[in-house]
CSV table of C-alpha atoms and ligand atoms in Angstrom, one decimal:
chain,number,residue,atom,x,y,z
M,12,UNK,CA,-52.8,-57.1,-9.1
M,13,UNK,CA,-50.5,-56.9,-12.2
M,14,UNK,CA,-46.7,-57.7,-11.7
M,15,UNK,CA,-44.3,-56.4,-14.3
M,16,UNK,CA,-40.8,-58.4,-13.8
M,17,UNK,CA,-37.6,-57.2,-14.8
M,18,UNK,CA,-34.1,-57.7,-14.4
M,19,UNK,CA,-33.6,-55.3,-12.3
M,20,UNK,CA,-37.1,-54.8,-10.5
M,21,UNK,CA,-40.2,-56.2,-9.9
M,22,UNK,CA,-43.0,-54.2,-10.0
M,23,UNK,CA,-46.7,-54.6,-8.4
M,24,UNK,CA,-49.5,-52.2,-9.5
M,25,UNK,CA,-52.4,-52.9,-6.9
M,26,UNK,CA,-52.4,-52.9,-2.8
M,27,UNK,CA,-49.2,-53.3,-1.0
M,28,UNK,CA,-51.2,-55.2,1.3
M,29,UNK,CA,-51.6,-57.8,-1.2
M,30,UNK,CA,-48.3,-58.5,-2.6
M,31,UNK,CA,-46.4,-58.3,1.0
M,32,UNK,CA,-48.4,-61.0,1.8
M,33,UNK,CA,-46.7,-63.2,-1.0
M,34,UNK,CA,-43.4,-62.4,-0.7
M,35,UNK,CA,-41.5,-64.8,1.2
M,36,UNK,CA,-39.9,-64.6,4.9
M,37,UNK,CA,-36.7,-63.0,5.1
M,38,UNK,CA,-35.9,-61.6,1.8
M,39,UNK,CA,-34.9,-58.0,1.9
M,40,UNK,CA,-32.7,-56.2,2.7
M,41,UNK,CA,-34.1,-52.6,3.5
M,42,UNK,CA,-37.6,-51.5,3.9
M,43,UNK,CA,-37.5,-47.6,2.0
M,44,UNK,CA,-40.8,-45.5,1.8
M,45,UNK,CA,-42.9,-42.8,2.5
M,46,UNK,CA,-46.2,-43.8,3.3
M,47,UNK,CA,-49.3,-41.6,2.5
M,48,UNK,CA,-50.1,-39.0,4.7
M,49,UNK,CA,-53.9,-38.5,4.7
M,50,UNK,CA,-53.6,-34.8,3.7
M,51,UNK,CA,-56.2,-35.1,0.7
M,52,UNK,CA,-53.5,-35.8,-1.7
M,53,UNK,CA,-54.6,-36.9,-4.9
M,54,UNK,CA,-53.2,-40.7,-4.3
M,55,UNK,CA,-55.5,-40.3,-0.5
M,56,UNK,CA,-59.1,-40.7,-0.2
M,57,UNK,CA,-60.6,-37.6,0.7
M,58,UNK,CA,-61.8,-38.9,4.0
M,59,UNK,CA,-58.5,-40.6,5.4
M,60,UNK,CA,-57.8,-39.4,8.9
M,61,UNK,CA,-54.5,-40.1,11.8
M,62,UNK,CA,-57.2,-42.7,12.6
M,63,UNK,CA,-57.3,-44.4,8.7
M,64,UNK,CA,-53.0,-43.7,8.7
M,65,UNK,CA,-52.8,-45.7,11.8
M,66,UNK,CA,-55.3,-48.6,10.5
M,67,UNK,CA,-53.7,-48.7,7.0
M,68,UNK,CA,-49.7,-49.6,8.7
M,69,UNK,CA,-51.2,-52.3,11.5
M,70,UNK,CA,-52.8,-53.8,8.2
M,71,UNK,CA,-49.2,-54.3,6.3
M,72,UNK,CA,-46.3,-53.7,9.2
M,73,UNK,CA,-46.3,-57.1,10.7
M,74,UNK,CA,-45.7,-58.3,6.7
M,75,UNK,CA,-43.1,-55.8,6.7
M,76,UNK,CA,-41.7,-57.0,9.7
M,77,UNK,CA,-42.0,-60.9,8.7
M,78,UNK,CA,-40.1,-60.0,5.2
M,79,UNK,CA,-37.1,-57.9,6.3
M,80,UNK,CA,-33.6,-60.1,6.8
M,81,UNK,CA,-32.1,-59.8,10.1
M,82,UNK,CA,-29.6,-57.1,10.2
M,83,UNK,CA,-31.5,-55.1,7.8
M,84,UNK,CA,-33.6,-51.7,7.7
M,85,UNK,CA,-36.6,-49.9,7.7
M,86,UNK,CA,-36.4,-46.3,6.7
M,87,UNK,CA,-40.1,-44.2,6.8
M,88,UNK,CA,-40.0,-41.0,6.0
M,89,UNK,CA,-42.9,-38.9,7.2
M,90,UNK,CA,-44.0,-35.5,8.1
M,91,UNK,CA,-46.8,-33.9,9.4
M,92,UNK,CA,-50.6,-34.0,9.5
M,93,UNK,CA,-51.8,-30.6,9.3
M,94,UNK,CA,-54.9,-29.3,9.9
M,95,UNK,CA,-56.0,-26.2,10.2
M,96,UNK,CA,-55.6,-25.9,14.0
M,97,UNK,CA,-52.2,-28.0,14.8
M,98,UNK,CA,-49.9,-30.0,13.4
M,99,UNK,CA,-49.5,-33.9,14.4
M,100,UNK,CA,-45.9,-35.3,14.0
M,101,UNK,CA,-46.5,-38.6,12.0
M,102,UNK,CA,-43.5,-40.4,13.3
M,103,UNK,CA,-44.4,-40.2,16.8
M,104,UNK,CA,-47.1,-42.7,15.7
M,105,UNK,CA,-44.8,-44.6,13.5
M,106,UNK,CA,-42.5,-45.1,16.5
M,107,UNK,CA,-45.1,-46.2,18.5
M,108,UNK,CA,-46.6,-48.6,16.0
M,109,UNK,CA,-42.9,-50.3,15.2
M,110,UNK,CA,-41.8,-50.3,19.0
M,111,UNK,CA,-45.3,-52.5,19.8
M,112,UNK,CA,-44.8,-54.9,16.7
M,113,UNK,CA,-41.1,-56.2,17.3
M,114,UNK,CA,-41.0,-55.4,21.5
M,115,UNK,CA,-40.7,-59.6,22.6
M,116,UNK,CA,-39.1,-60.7,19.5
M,117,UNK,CA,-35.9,-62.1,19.0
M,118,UNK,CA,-34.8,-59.3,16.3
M,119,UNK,CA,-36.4,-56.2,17.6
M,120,UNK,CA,-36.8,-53.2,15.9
M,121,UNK,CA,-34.1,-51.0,16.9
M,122,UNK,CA,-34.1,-47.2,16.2
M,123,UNK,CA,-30.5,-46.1,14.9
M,124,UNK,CA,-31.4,-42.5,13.8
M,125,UNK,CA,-34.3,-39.9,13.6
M,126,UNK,CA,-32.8,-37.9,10.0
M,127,UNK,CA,-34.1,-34.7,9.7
M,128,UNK,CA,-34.5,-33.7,6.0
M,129,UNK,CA,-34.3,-30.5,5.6
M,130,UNK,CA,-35.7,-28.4,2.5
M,131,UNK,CA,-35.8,-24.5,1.1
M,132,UNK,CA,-38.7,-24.7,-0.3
M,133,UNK,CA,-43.1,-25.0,0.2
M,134,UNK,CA,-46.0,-23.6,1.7
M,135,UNK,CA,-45.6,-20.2,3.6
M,136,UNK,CA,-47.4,-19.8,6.9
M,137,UNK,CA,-49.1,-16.6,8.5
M,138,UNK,CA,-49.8,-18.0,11.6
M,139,UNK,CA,-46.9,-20.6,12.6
M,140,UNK,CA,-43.6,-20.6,11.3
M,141,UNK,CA,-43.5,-22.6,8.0
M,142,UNK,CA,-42.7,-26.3,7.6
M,143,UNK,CA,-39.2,-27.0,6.1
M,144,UNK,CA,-38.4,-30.4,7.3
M,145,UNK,CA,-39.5,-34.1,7.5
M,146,UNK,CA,-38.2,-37.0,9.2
M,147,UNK,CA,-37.1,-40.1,8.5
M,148,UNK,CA,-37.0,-43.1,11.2
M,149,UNK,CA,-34.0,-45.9,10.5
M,150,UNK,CA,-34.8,-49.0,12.3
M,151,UNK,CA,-32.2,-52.1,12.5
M,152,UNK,CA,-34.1,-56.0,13.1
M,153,UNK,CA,-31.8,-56.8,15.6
M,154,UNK,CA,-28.6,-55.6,16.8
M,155,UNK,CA,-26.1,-56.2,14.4
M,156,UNK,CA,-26.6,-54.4,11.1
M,157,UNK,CA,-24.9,-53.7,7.9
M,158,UNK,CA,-23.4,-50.0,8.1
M,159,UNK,CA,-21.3,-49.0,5.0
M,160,UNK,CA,-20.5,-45.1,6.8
M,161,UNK,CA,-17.6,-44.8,4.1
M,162,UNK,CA,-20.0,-45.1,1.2
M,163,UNK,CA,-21.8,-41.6,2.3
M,164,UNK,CA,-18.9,-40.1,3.5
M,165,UNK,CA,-19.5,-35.9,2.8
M,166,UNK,CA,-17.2,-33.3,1.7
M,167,UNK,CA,-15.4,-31.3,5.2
M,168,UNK,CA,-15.8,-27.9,5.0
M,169,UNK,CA,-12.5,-27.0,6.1
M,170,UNK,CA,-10.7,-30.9,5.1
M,171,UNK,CA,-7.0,-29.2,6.1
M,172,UNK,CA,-7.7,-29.1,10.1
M,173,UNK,CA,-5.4,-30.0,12.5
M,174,UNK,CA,-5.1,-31.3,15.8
M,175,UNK,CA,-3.1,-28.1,18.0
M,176,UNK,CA,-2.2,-30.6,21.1
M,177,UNK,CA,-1.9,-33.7,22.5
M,178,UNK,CA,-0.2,-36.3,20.8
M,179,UNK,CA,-1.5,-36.2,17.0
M,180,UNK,CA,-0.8,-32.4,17.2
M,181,UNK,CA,0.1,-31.0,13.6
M,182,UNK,CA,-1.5,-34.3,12.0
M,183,UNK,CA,-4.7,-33.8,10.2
M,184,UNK,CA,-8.0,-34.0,12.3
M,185,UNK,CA,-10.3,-35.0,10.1
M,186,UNK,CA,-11.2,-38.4,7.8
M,187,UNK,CA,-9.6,-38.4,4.6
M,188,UNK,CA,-12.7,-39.9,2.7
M,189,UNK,CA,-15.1,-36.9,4.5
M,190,UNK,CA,-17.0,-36.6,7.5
M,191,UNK,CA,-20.2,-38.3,8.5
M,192,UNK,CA,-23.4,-36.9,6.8
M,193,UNK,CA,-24.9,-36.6,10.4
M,194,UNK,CA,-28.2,-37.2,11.2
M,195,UNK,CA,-29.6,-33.7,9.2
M,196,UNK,CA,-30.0,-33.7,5.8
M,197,UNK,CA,-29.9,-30.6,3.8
M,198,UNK,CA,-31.3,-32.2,0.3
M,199,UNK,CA,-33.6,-30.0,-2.3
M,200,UNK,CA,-37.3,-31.5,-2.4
M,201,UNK,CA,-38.9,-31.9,-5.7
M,202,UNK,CA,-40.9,-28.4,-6.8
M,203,UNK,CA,-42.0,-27.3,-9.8
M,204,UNK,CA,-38.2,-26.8,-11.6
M,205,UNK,CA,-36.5,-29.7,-10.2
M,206,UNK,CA,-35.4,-32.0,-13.0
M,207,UNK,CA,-36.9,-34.9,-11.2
M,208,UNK,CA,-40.3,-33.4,-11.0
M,209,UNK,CA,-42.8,-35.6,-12.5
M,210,UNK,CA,-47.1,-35.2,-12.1
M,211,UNK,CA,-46.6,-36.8,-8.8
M,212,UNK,CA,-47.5,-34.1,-5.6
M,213,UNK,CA,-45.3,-36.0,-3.3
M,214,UNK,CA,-42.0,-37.2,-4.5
M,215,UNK,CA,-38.9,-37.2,-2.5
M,216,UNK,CA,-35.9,-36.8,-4.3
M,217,UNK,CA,-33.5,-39.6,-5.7
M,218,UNK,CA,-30.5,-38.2,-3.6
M,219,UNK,CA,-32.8,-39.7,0.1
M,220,UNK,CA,-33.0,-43.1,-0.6
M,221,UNK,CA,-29.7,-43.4,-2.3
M,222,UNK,CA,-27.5,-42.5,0.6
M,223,UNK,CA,-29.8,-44.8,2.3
M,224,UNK,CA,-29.6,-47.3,-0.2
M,225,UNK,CA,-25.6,-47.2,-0.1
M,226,UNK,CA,-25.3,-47.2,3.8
M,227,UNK,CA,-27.3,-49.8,4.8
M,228,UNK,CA,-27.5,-52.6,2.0
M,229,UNK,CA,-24.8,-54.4,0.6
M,230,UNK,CA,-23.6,-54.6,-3.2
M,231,UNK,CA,-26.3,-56.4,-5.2
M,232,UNK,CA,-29.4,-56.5,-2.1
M,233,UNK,CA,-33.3,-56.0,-2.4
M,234,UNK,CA,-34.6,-52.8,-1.8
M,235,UNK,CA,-38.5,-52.3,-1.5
M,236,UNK,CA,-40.5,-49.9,-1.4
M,237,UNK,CA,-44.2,-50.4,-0.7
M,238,UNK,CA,-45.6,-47.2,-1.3
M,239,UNK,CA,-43.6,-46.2,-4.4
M,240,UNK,CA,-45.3,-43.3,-5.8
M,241,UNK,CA,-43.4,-42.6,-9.4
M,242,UNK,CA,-40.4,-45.2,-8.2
M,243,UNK,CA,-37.9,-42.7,-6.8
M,244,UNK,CA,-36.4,-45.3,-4.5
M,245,UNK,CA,-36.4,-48.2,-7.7
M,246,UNK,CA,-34.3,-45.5,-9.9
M,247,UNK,CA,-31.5,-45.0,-6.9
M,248,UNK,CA,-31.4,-48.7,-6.0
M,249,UNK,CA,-30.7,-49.5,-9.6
M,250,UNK,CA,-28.0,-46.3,-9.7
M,251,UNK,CA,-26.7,-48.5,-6.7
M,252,UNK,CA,-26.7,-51.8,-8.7
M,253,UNK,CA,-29.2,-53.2,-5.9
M,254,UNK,CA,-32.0,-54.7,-6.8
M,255,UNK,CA,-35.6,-53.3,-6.4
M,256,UNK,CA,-39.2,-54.5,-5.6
M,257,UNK,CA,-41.9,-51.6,-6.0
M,258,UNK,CA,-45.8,-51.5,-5.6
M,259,UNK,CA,-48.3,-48.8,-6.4
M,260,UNK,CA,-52.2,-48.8,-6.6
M,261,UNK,CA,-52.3,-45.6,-8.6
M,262,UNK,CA,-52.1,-46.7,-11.8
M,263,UNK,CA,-50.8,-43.6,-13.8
M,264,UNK,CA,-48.1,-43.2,-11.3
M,265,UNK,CA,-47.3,-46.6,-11.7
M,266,UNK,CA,-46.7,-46.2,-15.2
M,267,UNK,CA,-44.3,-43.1,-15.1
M,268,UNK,CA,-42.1,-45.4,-12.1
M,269,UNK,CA,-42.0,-48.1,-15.1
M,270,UNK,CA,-40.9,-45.7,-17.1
M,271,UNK,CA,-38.3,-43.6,-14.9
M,272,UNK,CA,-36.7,-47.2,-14.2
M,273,UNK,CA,-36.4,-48.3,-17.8
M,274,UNK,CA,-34.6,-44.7,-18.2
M,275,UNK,CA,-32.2,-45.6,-15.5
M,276,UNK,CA,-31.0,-49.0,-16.6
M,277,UNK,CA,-30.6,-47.4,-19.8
M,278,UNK,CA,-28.6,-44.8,-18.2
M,279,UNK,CA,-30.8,-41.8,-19.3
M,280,UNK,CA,-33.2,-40.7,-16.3
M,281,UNK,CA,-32.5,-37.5,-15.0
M,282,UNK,CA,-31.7,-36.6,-11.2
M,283,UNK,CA,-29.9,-34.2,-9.3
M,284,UNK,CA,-26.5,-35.8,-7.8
M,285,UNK,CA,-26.1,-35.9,-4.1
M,286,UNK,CA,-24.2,-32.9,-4.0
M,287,UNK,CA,-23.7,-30.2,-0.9
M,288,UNK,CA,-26.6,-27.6,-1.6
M,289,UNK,CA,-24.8,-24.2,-3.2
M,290,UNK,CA,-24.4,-21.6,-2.1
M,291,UNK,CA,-26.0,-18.8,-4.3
M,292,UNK,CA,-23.5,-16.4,-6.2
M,293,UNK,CA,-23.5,-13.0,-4.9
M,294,UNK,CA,-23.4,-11.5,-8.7
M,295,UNK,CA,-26.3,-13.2,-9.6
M,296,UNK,CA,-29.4,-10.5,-10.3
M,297,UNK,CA,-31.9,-12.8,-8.3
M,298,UNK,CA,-29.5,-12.8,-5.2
M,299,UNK,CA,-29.3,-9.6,-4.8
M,300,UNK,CA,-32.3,-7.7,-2.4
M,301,UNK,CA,-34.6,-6.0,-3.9
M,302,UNK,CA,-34.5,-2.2,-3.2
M,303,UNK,CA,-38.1,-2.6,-2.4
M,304,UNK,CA,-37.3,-5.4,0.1
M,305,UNK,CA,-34.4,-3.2,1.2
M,306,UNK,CA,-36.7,0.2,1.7
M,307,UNK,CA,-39.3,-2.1,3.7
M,308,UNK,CA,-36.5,-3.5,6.0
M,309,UNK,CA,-34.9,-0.2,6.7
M,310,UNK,CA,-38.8,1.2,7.6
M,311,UNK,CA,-39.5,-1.5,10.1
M,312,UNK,CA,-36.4,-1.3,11.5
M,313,UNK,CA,-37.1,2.7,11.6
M,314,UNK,CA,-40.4,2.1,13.1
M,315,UNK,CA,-39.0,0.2,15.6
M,316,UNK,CA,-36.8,2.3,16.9
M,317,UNK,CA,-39.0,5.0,17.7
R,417,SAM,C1,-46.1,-40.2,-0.5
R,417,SAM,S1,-46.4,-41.1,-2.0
R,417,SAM,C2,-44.8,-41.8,-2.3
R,417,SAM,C3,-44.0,-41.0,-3.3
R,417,SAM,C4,-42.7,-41.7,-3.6
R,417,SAM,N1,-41.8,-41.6,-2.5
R,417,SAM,C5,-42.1,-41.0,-4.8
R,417,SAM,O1,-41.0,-40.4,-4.7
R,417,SAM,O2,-42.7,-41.0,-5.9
R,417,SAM,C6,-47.4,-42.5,-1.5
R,417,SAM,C7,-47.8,-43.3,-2.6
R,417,SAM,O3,-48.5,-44.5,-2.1
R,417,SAM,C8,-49.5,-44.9,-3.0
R,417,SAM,N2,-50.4,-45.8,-2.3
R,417,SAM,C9,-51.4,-45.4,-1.4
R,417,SAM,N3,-51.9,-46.5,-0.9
R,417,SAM,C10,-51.3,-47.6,-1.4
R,417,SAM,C11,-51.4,-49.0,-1.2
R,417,SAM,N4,-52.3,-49.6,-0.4
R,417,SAM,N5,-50.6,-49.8,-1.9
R,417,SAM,C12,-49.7,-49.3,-2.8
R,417,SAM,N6,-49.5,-47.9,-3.0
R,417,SAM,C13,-50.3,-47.1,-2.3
R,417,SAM,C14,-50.1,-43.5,-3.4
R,417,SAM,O4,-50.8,-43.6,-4.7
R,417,SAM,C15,-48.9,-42.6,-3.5
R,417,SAM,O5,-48.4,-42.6,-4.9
């Protein structure tokens, strides 16, 4: 295993298994990641199975566990095992695999939220509707936890409501700083012409683990991610002046995470900002539909009726 230490990160290229094991009791403050999925990913070995997903978190999540303050997180972002007859929801097994670890401890593992994160874009289906969200489960050790809501506040859509009765009527209803980012996420993933793309199949984007990153972990606390593919979570903890401990066994994506977090302490990697998704403009050429498209509708719909 090879460590790389910086000022702002440490990184481990080799086994997670392996370095969680050194890291001392107690000593961070939220757990980001998003584990492999055993869908024959480049990263996965070919023969990886629910059965091989299951075995590889009992072999590191009681390390987790051990290394994670009280009153700090664990955020794992999944999706789904697909095959081609069904579809397993991977954090159905996560749940189960957290609840058992932490269910007579002192600190339990509490779950605070289920995110959805929502996306426009991937594979189209024929014969089920097609996949446009994963989900992340947020776990607190124990029941008191930092929470920093004002820090991910988001934009109202209509900021100059107002109360029509009771006592407050005529004030404004809503909270100056912006509402609560609720437990859906509408945040672009990473396809081909997202200026975060990198060679990696499975990136999230920057914008997930830095609302994360600024809710749950206070100014200047240690952020790791285990399973760090190209070090998406290092670049936002360092955006978020936090400090970050990465490993990666791969070790070509290992060297573009290096890279991506030297660019952001230099204040030159690029990532999309957190911003509400936009709507597209009408007068664009590419919004408007098709008159093939339109022709096709207006035949179905023809068809239809008689
Ligand atoms: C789903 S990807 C994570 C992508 C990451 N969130 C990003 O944005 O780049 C999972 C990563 O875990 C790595 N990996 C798999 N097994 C590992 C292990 N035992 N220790 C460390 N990394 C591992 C894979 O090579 C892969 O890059």
């Amino acid at each position: 295993m090879d460590s790389y230490i910086h000022n702002n990160f440490d990184l481990f290229n080799g086994d997670c298994a392996d370095k969680l094991k050194s890291m001392p009791d107690e000593s961070v403050d939220l757990v980001v990641t998003s584990p492999p999925y055993c869908m024959k990913k480049a990263y996965e070995d070919s023969k990886d199975d629910i059965k091989a997903f299951k075995m590889h978190h009992e072999e590191i999540l009681s390390d987790i566990y051990r290394v994670l303050k009280v009153g700090g997180s664990i955020c794992w972002q999944t999706g789904y095992h697909v095959t081609k007859d069904q579809i397993i929801p991977l954090d159905y097994i996560v749940y189960e695999l957290f609840n058992s670890l932490s269910n007579n401890n002192e600190a339990p593992l509490i779950l605070r939220n289920r995110i959805i994160w929502t996306f426009g874009h991937g594979l189209n289906s024929t014969k089920r509707f097609s996949g446009r969200h994963e989900t992340i489960l947020w776990f607190t050790k124990g029941k008191d936890y930092e929470f920093n809501l004002d820090d991910v506040r988001i934009p109202q859509k209509y900021p100059g409501k107002r109360y029509y009765k009771g006592k407050n009527k005529g004030k404004l209803s809503g909270n100056p700083l912006g509402k609560n980012p609720s437990d859906v996420w509408e945040i672009p993933n990473v396809k081909a012409n997202h200026i975060e793309k990198t060679v990696h199949p499975c990136q999230f984007p920057v914008s997930i683990p830095q609302r994360l990153i600024k809710a749950l972990t206070p100014e200047g606390g240690v952020v790791l991610d285990p399973y760090m593919g190209v070090g998406t979570t290092g670049v936002a903890a360092i955006l978020e002046k936090r400090h970050f401990i990465g490993c990666e066994i791969k070790e070509e994506y290992f060297s573009i995470a290096e890279k991506r977090l030297i660019d952001t302490e230099n204040g030159v990697v690029k990532y999309r900002k957190d911003e509400p998704v936009m709507k597209p403009d009408k007068k664009m050429a590419v919004a408007k539909l098709p008159k093939e498209f339109a022709l096709a509708r207006r035949k179905k719909y023809e068809k239809k009726k008689t």
